[in-house]
Coordinates of C-alpha atoms in Angstrom, one line a residue:
X1 CA -2.7 -12.5 18.3
X2 CA -4.0 -9.8 20.8
X3 CA -7.6 -9.1 20.8
X4 CA -9.5 -5.8 21.0
X5 CA -9.6 -6.0 24.9
X6 CA -5.8 -6.6 24.9
X7 CA -5.1 -3.5 23.0
X8 CA -7.6 -1.4 25.0
X9 CA -5.9 -2.6 28.3
X10 CA -2.5 -1.7 26.7
X11 CA -3.8 1.8 25.9
X12 CA -5.3 2.1 29.3
X13 CA -1.9 1.8 30.8
X14 CA -1.0 5.2 29.2
X15 CA -1.2 8.0 31.7
X16 CA -4.7 9.8 31.5
X17 CA -6.1 7.7 29.0
X18 CA -9.6 6.4 28.9
X19 CA -12.0 4.6 26.4
X20 CA -14.9 6.2 24.7
X21 CA -17.7 5.0 22.5
X22 CA -18.9 7.9 20.6
X23 CA -20.0 6.0 17.6
X24 CA -21.6 2.9 19.4
X25 CA -19.8 -0.4 20.4
X26 CA -18.3 -0.7 16.9
X27 CA -15.7 1.8 17.5
X28 CA -13.4 2.0 20.6
X29 CA -11.9 5.5 20.9
X30 CA -8.9 5.9 23.2
X31 CA -8.7 9.5 24.6
X32 CA -6.4 11.8 26.7
X33 CA -8.4 12.8 29.6
X34 CA -6.7 16.3 29.7
X35 CA -7.8 17.4 26.2
X36 CA -10.3 14.6 25.0
X37 CA -8.1 14.0 21.9
X38 CA -8.3 10.6 20.4
X39 CA -5.0 8.8 20.0
X40 CA -6.2 5.4 18.9
X41 CA -9.4 4.3 17.4
X42 CA -10.2 0.4 17.2
X43 CA -12.7 -1.1 15.0
X44 CA -13.5 -4.1 12.8
X45 CA -13.4 -3.8 9.0
X46 CA -13.0 -6.5 6.1
X47 CA -13.0 -9.2 8.9
X48 CA -9.8 -7.7 10.6
X49 CA -9.3 -5.6 13.8
X50 CA -7.8 -2.2 12.9
X51 CA -6.5 0.7 14.8
X52 CA -6.4 4.3 13.5
X53 CA -3.2 5.8 14.9
X54 CA -1.7 9.5 14.4
X55 CA 1.8 9.5 12.8
X56 CA 4.3 12.1 11.4
X57 CA 3.7 12.2 7.6
X58 CA 7.0 11.0 6.6
X59 CA 7.0 8.2 9.1
X60 CA 3.4 7.3 8.1
X61 CA 4.5 7.0 4.5
X62 CA 7.4 4.8 5.5
X63 CA 5.4 2.4 7.6
X64 CA 2.9 2.0 4.7
X65 CA 5.7 0.8 2.6
X66 CA 7.3 -1.3 5.3
X67 CA 4.2 -3.2 6.4
X68 CA 1.3 -4.6 4.3
X69 CA -1.0 -4.2 7.3
X70 CA -0.5 -0.5 7.4
X71 CA -2.4 2.0 5.0
X72 CA -3.7 5.4 5.0
X73 CA -6.4 5.8 7.6
X74 CA -10.0 4.9 6.9
X75 CA -12.3 7.8 7.5
X76 CA -9.4 10.1 8.8
X77 CA -6.8 12.6 7.5
X78 CA -4.6 10.3 5.5
X79 CA -1.6 12.5 5.8
X80 CA -1.3 12.3 9.6
X81 CA -3.3 9.1 10.2
X82 CA -2.6 5.5 9.6
X83 CA -4.9 2.3 9.7
X84 CA -2.9 -0.5 11.3
X85 CA -4.1 -4.1 11.0
X86 CA -4.0 -5.9 14.5
X87 CA -4.0 -9.3 12.9
X88 CA -0.2 -10.2 13.3
X89 CA 0.7 -8.6 9.9
X90 CA 2.5 -6.0 11.8
X91 CA 4.5 -7.1 14.8
X92 CA 3.0 -6.4 18.3
X93 CA 5.9 -4.5 19.4
X94 CA 5.9 -2.2 16.3
X95 CA 2.2 -1.7 16.8
X96 CA 2.9 -0.7 20.5
X97 CA 5.5 1.7 19.4
X98 CA 3.1 3.3 17.0
X99 CA 0.4 3.6 19.7
X100 CA 3.0 5.4 22.1
X101 CA 4.0 7.7 19.1
X102 CA 0.3 8.6 18.5
X103 CA -0.2 9.0 22.3
X104 CA 2.6 11.6 22.2
X105 CA 1.5 13.5 19.1
X106 CA -2.0 14.0 20.6
X107 CA -0.9 14.8 24.0
X108 CA -1.3 18.5 25.2
X109 CA 1.7 20.5 23.7
X110 CA 3.1 21.5 27.0
X111 CA 3.5 17.9 28.0
X112 CA 5.4 16.9 25.0

């Protein structure tokens, strides 16, 4: 299973991304340099590593039903954000796809 550092490293491969710690070391917030919007928030909760990722509402709902490790986002808009367990309960390839989707949804509109 990938660790937090591995997921941060994956997010850093996306163009113009950077990591931020506005809430202290507990939360790693991955942002777009161009607009400072966050696209992935990584944190520990219930003994698991999680990522909050933006998602289109219908897909968010589908993913919650498809994977036990996907639920409405902790501390965020539950219509547009999911919390995804990074403990192997969701396949790594699927998590990567979700991160890319979140990255695209939060990019500057003119770049989409």
